[in-house]
JSON list of C-alpha atoms in Angstrom, two decimals:
[
{"chain": "A", "resi": 92, "resn": "ILE", "atom": "CA", "xyz": [9.17, 3.75, -15.03]},
{"chain": "A", "resi": 93, "resn": "ASP", "atom": "CA", "xyz": [8.95, 1.75, -18.22]},
{"chain": "A", "resi": 94, "resn": "TRP", "atom": "CA", "xyz": [8.73, -1.74, -16.76]},
{"chain": "A", "resi": 95, "resn": "PRO", "atom": "CA", "xyz": [7.88, -4.32, -19.41]},
{"chain": "A", "resi": 96, "resn": "ARG", "atom": "CA", "xyz": [4.21, -4.35, -20.37]},
{"chain": "A", "resi": 97, "resn": "LEU", "atom": "CA", "xyz": [2.67, -7.77, -20.33]},
{"chain": "A", "resi": 98, "resn": "PRO", "atom": "CA", "xyz": [0.08, -8.65, -22.99]},
{"chain": "A", "resi": 99, "resn": "THR", "atom": "CA", "xyz": [-2.43, -10.10, -20.47]},
{"chain": "A", "resi": 100, "resn": "ARG", "atom": "CA", "xyz": [-2.93, -10.76, -16.77]},
{"chain": "A", "resi": 101, "resn": "GLU", "atom": "CA", "xyz": [-2.58, -14.52, -17.26]},
{"chain": "A", "resi": 102, "resn": "GLY", "atom": "CA", "xyz": [0.85, -15.99, -16.66]},
{"chain": "A", "resi": 103, "resn": "SER", "atom": "CA", "xyz": [2.25, -12.74, -15.35]},
{"chain": "A", "resi": 104, "resn": "CYS", "atom": "CA", "xyz": [4.95, -12.62, -12.73]},
{"chain": "A", "resi": 105, "resn": "GLY", "atom": "CA", "xyz": [3.36, -12.77, -9.30]},
{"chain": "A", "resi": 106, "resn": "SER", "atom": "CA", "xyz": [0.21, -14.59, -10.44]},
{"chain": "A", "resi": 107, "resn": "SER", "atom": "CA", "xyz": [0.53, -17.00, -7.53]},
{"chain": "A", "resi": 108, "resn": "ILE", "atom": "CA", "xyz": [1.04, -14.22, -4.96]},
{"chain": "A", "resi": 109, "resn": "THR", "atom": "CA", "xyz": [-1.55, -12.73, -2.62]},
{"chain": "A", "resi": 110, "resn": "ILE", "atom": "CA", "xyz": [-0.80, -9.11, -1.78]},
{"chain": "A", "resi": 111, "resn": "GLY", "atom": "CA", "xyz": [-2.38, -7.25, 1.10]},
{"chain": "A", "resi": 112, "resn": "MET", "atom": "CA", "xyz": [-2.76, -3.49, 0.97]},
{"chain": "A", "resi": 113, "resn": "ILE", "atom": "CA", "xyz": [-3.87, -0.92, 3.52]},
{"chain": "A", "resi": 114, "resn": "ASP", "atom": "CA", "xyz": [-4.68, 2.42, 1.95]},
{"chain": "A", "resi": 115, "resn": "THR", "atom": "CA", "xyz": [-7.62, 4.71, 1.18]},
{"chain": "A", "resi": 116, "resn": "GLY", "atom": "CA", "xyz": [-10.66, 3.52, -0.76]},
{"chain": "A", "resi": 117, "resn": "ILE", "atom": "CA", "xyz": [-10.40, 2.03, -4.23]},
{"chain": "A", "resi": 118, "resn": "ASN", "atom": "CA", "xyz": [-12.62, 2.70, -7.24]},
{"chain": "A", "resi": 119, "resn": "GLU", "atom": "CA", "xyz": [-13.31, -0.93, -8.08]},
{"chain": "A", "resi": 120, "resn": "GLU", "atom": "CA", "xyz": [-15.24, 0.13, -11.20]},
{"chain": "A", "resi": 121, "resn": "HIS", "atom": "CA", "xyz": [-12.13, 1.66, -12.83]},
{"chain": "A", "resi": 122, "resn": "ASP", "atom": "CA", "xyz": [-11.36, 0.04, -16.22]},
{"chain": "A", "resi": 123, "resn": "THR", "atom": "CA", "xyz": [-7.89, -1.01, -15.09]},
{"chain": "A", "resi": 124, "resn": "PHE", "atom": "CA", "xyz": [-9.42, -3.46, -12.60]},
{"chain": "A", "resi": 125, "resn": "ASP", "atom": "CA", "xyz": [-11.51, -5.35, -15.17]},
{"chain": "A", "resi": 126, "resn": "GLY", "atom": "CA", "xyz": [-10.57, -8.99, -14.66]},
{"chain": "A", "resi": 127, "resn": "ALA", "atom": "CA", "xyz": [-8.38, -8.25, -11.65]},
{"chain": "A", "resi": 128, "resn": "GLN", "atom": "CA", "xyz": [-8.45, -10.49, -8.60]},
{"chain": "A", "resi": 129, "resn": "LEU", "atom": "CA", "xyz": [-9.31, -7.58, -6.33]},
{"chain": "A", "resi": 130, "resn": "GLU", "atom": "CA", "xyz": [-11.13, -7.64, -3.00]},
{"chain": "A", "resi": 131, "resn": "VAL", "atom": "CA", "xyz": [-11.78, -4.38, -1.18]},
{"chain": "A", "resi": 132, "resn": "ARG", "atom": "CA", "xyz": [-13.30, -3.88, 2.23]},
{"chain": "A", "resi": 133, "resn": "ARG", "atom": "CA", "xyz": [-13.51, -1.10, 4.72]},
{"chain": "A", "resi": 134, "resn": "ILE", "atom": "CA", "xyz": [-12.42, -1.20, 8.34]},
{"chain": "A", "resi": 135, "resn": "GLY", "atom": "CA", "xyz": [-12.79, 2.02, 10.18]},
{"chain": "A", "resi": 136, "resn": "PRO", "atom": "CA", "xyz": [-14.88, 4.27, 12.29]},
{"chain": "A", "resi": 137, "resn": "ASP", "atom": "CA", "xyz": [-18.27, 4.73, 10.65]},
{"chain": "A", "resi": 138, "resn": "ASN", "atom": "CA", "xyz": [-18.82, 8.08, 12.37]},
{"chain": "A", "resi": 139, "resn": "PHE", "atom": "CA", "xyz": [-16.10, 9.72, 10.24]},
{"chain": "A", "resi": 140, "resn": "ASP", "atom": "CA", "xyz": [-16.26, 10.75, 6.58]},
{"chain": "A", "resi": 141, "resn": "ARG", "atom": "CA", "xyz": [-15.07, 7.90, 4.38]},
{"chain": "A", "resi": 142, "resn": "SER", "atom": "CA", "xyz": [-11.77, 8.22, 2.59]},
{"chain": "A", "resi": 143, "resn": "GLN", "atom": "CA", "xyz": [-11.75, 9.12, -1.06]},
{"chain": "A", "resi": 144, "resn": "ALA", "atom": "CA", "xyz": [-10.93, 6.50, -3.67]},
{"chain": "A", "resi": 145, "resn": "ILE", "atom": "CA", "xyz": [-7.96, 8.34, -5.15]},
{"chain": "A", "resi": 146, "resn": "HIS", "atom": "CA", "xyz": [-4.67, 7.27, -3.55]},
{"chain": "A", "resi": 147, "resn": "GLY", "atom": "CA", "xyz": [-5.78, 3.68, -2.99]},
{"chain": "A", "resi": 148, "resn": "THR", "atom": "CA", "xyz": [-6.95, 3.41, -6.59]},
{"chain": "A", "resi": 149, "resn": "ALA", "atom": "CA", "xyz": [-3.58, 4.68, -7.86]},
{"chain": "A", "resi": 150, "resn": "VAL", "atom": "CA", "xyz": [-1.55, 2.28, -5.72]},
{"chain": "A", "resi": 151, "resn": "ALA", "atom": "CA", "xyz": [-3.78, -0.69, -6.57]},
{"chain": "A", "resi": 152, "resn": "ALA", "atom": "CA", "xyz": [-3.43, 0.16, -10.28]},
{"chain": "A", "resi": 153, "resn": "LEU", "atom": "CA", "xyz": [0.37, 0.16, -9.93]},
{"chain": "A", "resi": 154, "resn": "LEU", "atom": "CA", "xyz": [0.08, -3.35, -8.52]},
{"chain": "A", "resi": 155, "resn": "VAL", "atom": "CA", "xyz": [-2.73, -5.11, -10.41]},
{"chain": "A", "resi": 156, "resn": "GLY", "atom": "CA", "xyz": [-3.79, -2.72, -13.19]},
{"chain": "A", "resi": 157, "resn": "ASP", "atom": "CA", "xyz": [-4.73, -4.17, -16.56]},
{"chain": "A", "resi": 158, "resn": "PRO", "atom": "CA", "xyz": [-1.71, -4.33, -18.91]},
{"chain": "A", "resi": 159, "resn": "LYS", "atom": "CA", "xyz": [-3.91, -3.09, -21.80]},
{"chain": "A", "resi": 160, "resn": "THR", "atom": "CA", "xyz": [-4.79, 0.20, -20.07]},
{"chain": "A", "resi": 161, "resn": "ARG", "atom": "CA", "xyz": [-2.93, 3.42, -19.32]},
{"chain": "A", "resi": 162, "resn": "SER", "atom": "CA", "xyz": [-2.54, 2.08, -15.77]},
{"chain": "A", "resi": 163, "resn": "PRO", "atom": "CA", "xyz": [-0.70, -1.22, -16.21]},
{"chain": "A", "resi": 164, "resn": "GLY", "atom": "CA", "xyz": [0.17, -3.06, -13.04]},
{"chain": "A", "resi": 165, "resn": "LEU", "atom": "CA", "xyz": [3.54, -4.48, -12.13]},
{"chain": "A", "resi": 166, "resn": "VAL", "atom": "CA", "xyz": [1.94, -7.82, -11.13]},
{"chain": "A", "resi": 167, "resn": "PRO", "atom": "CA", "xyz": [-1.45, -7.75, -12.88]},
{"chain": "A", "resi": 168, "resn": "GLY", "atom": "CA", "xyz": [-2.16, -11.43, -12.24]},
{"chain": "A", "resi": 169, "resn": "ALA", "atom": "CA", "xyz": [-1.66, -11.26, -8.47]},
{"chain": "A", "resi": 170, "resn": "ARG", "atom": "CA", "xyz": [-4.53, -11.38, -5.99]},
{"chain": "A", "resi": 171, "resn": "LEU", "atom": "CA", "xyz": [-4.94, -8.08, -4.12]},
{"chain": "A", "resi": 172, "resn": "LYS", "atom": "CA", "xyz": [-6.80, -7.95, -0.82]},
{"chain": "A", "resi": 173, "resn": "ALA", "atom": "CA", "xyz": [-7.17, -4.29, 0.08]},
{"chain": "A", "resi": 174, "resn": "ILE", "atom": "CA", "xyz": [-8.50, -2.66, 3.20]},
{"chain": "A", "resi": 175, "resn": "ASP", "atom": "CA", "xyz": [-9.59, 0.97, 3.36]},
{"chain": "A", "resi": 176, "resn": "ALA", "atom": "CA", "xyz": [-8.55, 1.93, 6.91]},
{"chain": "A", "resi": 177, "resn": "PHE", "atom": "CA", "xyz": [-8.67, 5.69, 6.34]},
{"chain": "A", "resi": 178, "resn": "TYR", "atom": "CA", "xyz": [-11.13, 8.51, 6.93]},
{"chain": "A", "resi": 179, "resn": "ARG", "atom": "CA", "xyz": [-11.27, 12.14, 5.85]},
{"chain": "A", "resi": 180, "resn": "ASN", "atom": "CA", "xyz": [-10.41, 14.89, 8.28]},
{"chain": "A", "resi": 181, "resn": "GLY", "atom": "CA", "xyz": [-10.76, 18.22, 6.50]},
{"chain": "A", "resi": 182, "resn": "GLY", "atom": "CA", "xyz": [-8.55, 17.93, 3.42]},
{"chain": "A", "resi": 183, "resn": "ASP", "atom": "CA", "xyz": [-6.47, 15.08, 4.86]},
{"chain": "A", "resi": 184, "resn": "GLU", "atom": "CA", "xyz": [-6.84, 11.31, 4.77]},
{"chain": "A", "resi": 185, "resn": "ARG", "atom": "CA", "xyz": [-6.01, 9.82, 8.17]},
{"chain": "A", "resi": 186, "resn": "ALA", "atom": "CA", "xyz": [-5.87, 6.48, 9.94]},
{"chain": "A", "resi": 187, "resn": "ASP", "atom": "CA", "xyz": [-5.55, 5.67, 13.62]},
{"chain": "A", "resi": 188, "resn": "VAL", "atom": "CA", "xyz": [-3.33, 2.94, 15.03]},
{"chain": "A", "resi": 189, "resn": "TYR", "atom": "CA", "xyz": [-6.29, 0.93, 16.37]},
{"chain": "A", "resi": 190, "resn": "THR", "atom": "CA", "xyz": [-7.78, 0.66, 12.87]},
{"chain": "A", "resi": 191, "resn": "LEU", "atom": "CA", "xyz": [-4.39, -0.04, 11.27]},
{"chain": "A", "resi": 192, "resn": "VAL", "atom": "CA", "xyz": [-3.69, -2.90, 13.69]},
{"chain": "A", "resi": 193, "resn": "ALA", "atom": "CA", "xyz": [-7.18, -4.31, 13.08]},
{"chain": "A", "resi": 194, "resn": "ALA", "atom": "CA", "xyz": [-6.54, -4.17, 9.33]},
{"chain": "A", "resi": 195, "resn": "LEU", "atom": "CA", "xyz": [-3.12, -5.82, 9.74]},
{"chain": "A", "resi": 196, "resn": "GLY", "atom": "CA", "xyz": [-4.71, -8.61, 11.74]},
{"chain": "A", "resi": 197, "resn": "ALA", "atom": "CA", "xyz": [-7.48, -9.13, 9.20]},
{"chain": "A", "resi": 198, "resn": "LEU", "atom": "CA", "xyz": [-5.04, -9.32, 6.29]},
{"chain": "A", "resi": 199, "resn": "SER", "atom": "CA", "xyz": [-2.70, -11.69, 8.12]},
{"chain": "A", "resi": 200, "resn": "GLU", "atom": "CA", "xyz": [-5.62, -14.12, 8.46]},
{"chain": "A", "resi": 201, "resn": "GLU", "atom": "CA", "xyz": [-6.19, -13.92, 4.67]},
{"chain": "A", "resi": 202, "resn": "GLY", "atom": "CA", "xyz": [-2.93, -15.68, 3.80]},
{"chain": "A", "resi": 203, "resn": "ILE", "atom": "CA", "xyz": [-1.18, -12.68, 2.27]},
{"chain": "A", "resi": 204, "resn": "GLU", "atom": "CA", "xyz": [2.50, -13.04, 1.43]},
{"chain": "A", "resi": 205, "resn": "VAL", "atom": "CA", "xyz": [3.33, -9.38, 0.79]},
{"chain": "A", "resi": 206, "resn": "LEU", "atom": "CA", "xyz": [1.84, -6.33, 2.49]},
{"chain": "A", "resi": 207, "resn": "ASN", "atom": "CA", "xyz": [1.89, -2.84, 0.99]},
{"chain": "A", "resi": 208, "resn": "LEU", "atom": "CA", "xyz": [1.54, 0.13, 3.35]},
{"chain": "A", "resi": 209, "resn": "SER", "atom": "CA", "xyz": [1.47, 3.48, 1.55]},
{"chain": "A", "resi": 210, "resn": "LEU", "atom": "CA", "xyz": [1.27, 5.46, 4.76]},
{"chain": "A", "resi": 211, "resn": "ALA", "atom": "CA", "xyz": [3.71, 7.27, 7.00]},
{"chain": "A", "resi": 212, "resn": "GLY", "atom": "CA", "xyz": [3.59, 8.69, 10.48]},
{"chain": "A", "resi": 213, "resn": "PRO", "atom": "CA", "xyz": [5.19, 8.76, 13.90]},
{"chain": "A", "resi": 214, "resn": "ASP", "atom": "CA", "xyz": [6.68, 5.77, 15.69]},
{"chain": "A", "resi": 215, "resn": "ASN", "atom": "CA", "xyz": [4.16, 3.68, 17.63]},
{"chain": "A", "resi": 216, "resn": "THR", "atom": "CA", "xyz": [5.05, 0.73, 19.85]},
{"chain": "A", "resi": 217, "resn": "VAL", "atom": "CA", "xyz": [1.85, -1.20, 19.13]},
{"chain": "A", "resi": 218, "resn": "LEU", "atom": "CA", "xyz": [2.25, -0.79, 15.37]},
{"chain": "A", "resi": 219, "resn": "SER", "atom": "CA", "xyz": [5.93, -1.72, 15.56]},
{"chain": "A", "resi": 220, "resn": "ASP", "atom": "CA", "xyz": [5.23, -4.88, 17.58]},
{"chain": "A", "resi": 221, "resn": "THR", "atom": "CA", "xyz": [2.39, -5.92, 15.28]},
{"chain": "A", "resi": 222, "resn": "ILE", "atom": "CA", "xyz": [4.48, -5.50, 12.14]},
{"chain": "A", "resi": 223, "resn": "ARG", "atom": "CA", "xyz": [7.44, -7.32, 13.70]},
{"chain": "A", "resi": 224, "resn": "ARG", "atom": "CA", "xyz": [5.19, -10.30, 14.53]},
{"chain": "A", "resi": 225, "resn": "LEU", "atom": "CA", "xyz": [3.79, -10.35, 10.97]},
{"chain": "A", "resi": 226, "resn": "VAL", "atom": "CA", "xyz": [7.31, -10.46, 9.53]},
{"chain": "A", "resi": 227, "resn": "LEU", "atom": "CA", "xyz": [8.89, -12.89, 11.99]},
{"chain": "A", "resi": 228, "resn": "ASN", "atom": "CA", "xyz": [5.96, -15.18, 12.87]},
{"chain": "A", "resi": 229, "resn": "ARG", "atom": "CA", "xyz": [3.90, -15.09, 9.66]},
{"chain": "A", "resi": 230, "resn": "ASP", "atom": "CA", "xyz": [6.74, -14.64, 7.15]},
{"chain": "A", "resi": 231, "resn": "ILE", "atom": "CA", "xyz": [4.97, -11.70, 5.49]},
{"chain": "A", "resi": 232, "resn": "VAL", "atom": "CA", "xyz": [7.12, -9.26, 3.51]},
{"chain": "A", "resi": 233, "resn": "VAL", "atom": "CA", "xyz": [6.08, -5.76, 4.59]},
{"chain": "A", "resi": 234, "resn": "VAL", "atom": "CA", "xyz": [6.74, -2.92, 2.14]},
{"chain": "A", "resi": 235, "resn": "SER", "atom": "CA", "xyz": [6.10, 0.68, 3.17]},
{"chain": "A", "resi": 236, "resn": "ALA", "atom": "CA", "xyz": [6.41, 4.10, 1.57]},
{"chain": "A", "resi": 237, "resn": "VAL", "atom": "CA", "xyz": [8.96, 6.41, 3.16]},
{"chain": "A", "resi": 238, "resn": "GLY", "atom": "CA", "xyz": [6.61, 9.41, 3.17]},
{"chain": "A", "resi": 239, "resn": "ASN", "atom": "CA", "xyz": [6.51, 12.81, 1.54]},
{"chain": "A", "resi": 240, "resn": "ASP", "atom": "CA", "xyz": [7.74, 15.18, 4.26]},
{"chain": "A", "resi": 241, "resn": "GLY", "atom": "CA", "xyz": [10.84, 16.16, 2.28]},
{"chain": "A", "resi": 242, "resn": "PRO", "atom": "CA", "xyz": [14.48, 15.14, 2.07]},
{"chain": "A", "resi": 243, "resn": "ALA", "atom": "CA", "xyz": [15.43, 16.78, 5.40]},
{"chain": "A", "resi": 244, "resn": "ALA", "atom": "CA", "xyz": [12.64, 15.12, 7.41]},
{"chain": "A", "resi": 245, "resn": "ASP", "atom": "CA", "xyz": [13.22, 12.49, 10.06]},
{"chain": "A", "resi": 246, "resn": "PRO", "atom": "CA", "xyz": [12.42, 8.92, 9.02]},
{"chain": "A", "resi": 247, "resn": "ALA", "atom": "CA", "xyz": [8.70, 8.10, 9.12]},
{"chain": "A", "resi": 248, "resn": "PHE", "atom": "CA", "xyz": [7.10, 4.86, 10.21]},
{"chain": "A", "resi": 249, "resn": "PRO", "atom": "CA", "xyz": [6.39, 2.05, 9.42]},
{"chain": "A", "resi": 250, "resn": "ALA", "atom": "CA", "xyz": [9.05, 2.40, 6.67]},
{"chain": "A", "resi": 251, "resn": "ALA", "atom": "CA", "xyz": [11.75, 3.13, 9.26]},
{"chain": "A", "resi": 252, "resn": "TYR", "atom": "CA", "xyz": [11.14, -0.10, 11.20]},
{"chain": "A", "resi": 253, "resn": "GLU", "atom": "CA", "xyz": [14.04, -2.48, 10.69]},
{"chain": "A", "resi": 254, "resn": "THR", "atom": "CA", "xyz": [11.80, -5.36, 9.57]},
{"chain": "A", "resi": 255, "resn": "VAL", "atom": "CA", "xyz": [10.12, -3.29, 6.83]},
{"chain": "A", "resi": 256, "resn": "LEU", "atom": "CA", "xyz": [11.27, -2.82, 3.23]},
{"chain": "A", "resi": 257, "resn": "ALA", "atom": "CA", "xyz": [11.25, 0.99, 2.82]},
{"chain": "A", "resi": 258, "resn": "VAL", "atom": "CA", "xyz": [10.52, 2.26, -0.69]},
{"chain": "A", "resi": 259, "resn": "THR", "atom": "CA", "xyz": [10.48, 5.71, -2.25]},
{"chain": "A", "resi": 260, "resn": "ALA", "atom": "CA", "xyz": [8.85, 7.19, -5.32]},
{"chain": "A", "resi": 261, "resn": "VAL", "atom": "CA", "xyz": [10.70, 7.83, -8.57]},
{"chain": "A", "resi": 262, "resn": "ASP", "atom": "CA", "xyz": [9.73, 9.24, -11.93]},
{"chain": "A", "resi": 263, "resn": "ARG", "atom": "CA", "xyz": [10.26, 7.63, -15.33]},
{"chain": "A", "resi": 264, "resn": "ASP", "atom": "CA", "xyz": [13.89, 8.81, -15.29]},
{"chain": "A", "resi": 265, "resn": "ARG", "atom": "CA", "xyz": [14.32, 7.11, -11.90]},
{"chain": "A", "resi": 266, "resn": "THR", "atom": "CA", "xyz": [14.82, 10.47, -10.20]},
{"chain": "A", "resi": 267, "resn": "VAL", "atom": "CA", "xyz": [13.68, 10.38, -6.57]},
{"chain": "A", "resi": 268, "resn": "TYR", "atom": "CA", "xyz": [10.48, 12.33, -5.91]},
{"chain": "A", "resi": 269, "resn": "ARG", "atom": "CA", "xyz": [11.48, 15.79, -4.68]},
{"chain": "A", "resi": 270, "resn": "ARG", "atom": "CA", "xyz": [9.34, 15.58, -1.51]},
{"chain": "A", "resi": 271, "resn": "ALA", "atom": "CA", "xyz": [10.35, 12.01, -0.56]},
{"chain": "A", "resi": 272, "resn": "VAL", "atom": "CA", "xyz": [11.93, 11.33, 2.80]},
{"chain": "A", "resi": 273, "resn": "ARG", "atom": "CA", "xyz": [15.56, 10.31, 2.39]},
{"chain": "A", "resi": 274, "resn": "GLY", "atom": "CA", "xyz": [18.01, 8.41, 4.56]},
{"chain": "A", "resi": 275, "resn": "PRO", "atom": "CA", "xyz": [19.88, 5.18, 5.17]},
{"chain": "A", "resi": 276, "resn": "HIS", "atom": "CA", "xyz": [16.65, 3.33, 6.04]},
{"chain": "A", "resi": 277, "resn": "VAL", "atom": "CA", "xyz": [15.44, 3.59, 2.41]},
{"chain": "A", "resi": 278, "resn": "ASP", "atom": "CA", "xyz": [15.86, 0.19, 0.74]},
{"chain": "A", "resi": 279, "resn": "LEU", "atom": "CA", "xyz": [14.51, 0.81, -2.76]}
]
């Protein structure tokens, strides 16, 4: 979306911020992560096929990618603590609420200030309560993708929770992604 490219990671906006991220795996060997303050760990059922390192790699690159690569990050100097909480089920990447809550708890103990959740699903009381406590008791800003079920779909969670900053995808012309969920709950 043509945000300003920074010459280096050092001194970039957000360099004092610790971001938490729950997503699929991340290819830590990708060139865009050279010099990044990136920690990746896996929490999840070992008896399932591990998630692929595609979506998580893309989201992490948008956050902390090297400004000198084709995948420059928005806050390349920030610390990113990522947890792969997903597993493969056929052609899908899935996560269960037990693993998501465990990942949320682990990241909240790491001193994160912002939490990125690029996942969407049905409402869940346990997930809602956990996120509300993170926001109100730990002062963590929670950002979540609205989901890709289409403009006529019902709001997906956690983006639809009142305490969450709901974001959608846009292209370089700032046109909303054609499959993005729409609605009054979308903040950005």
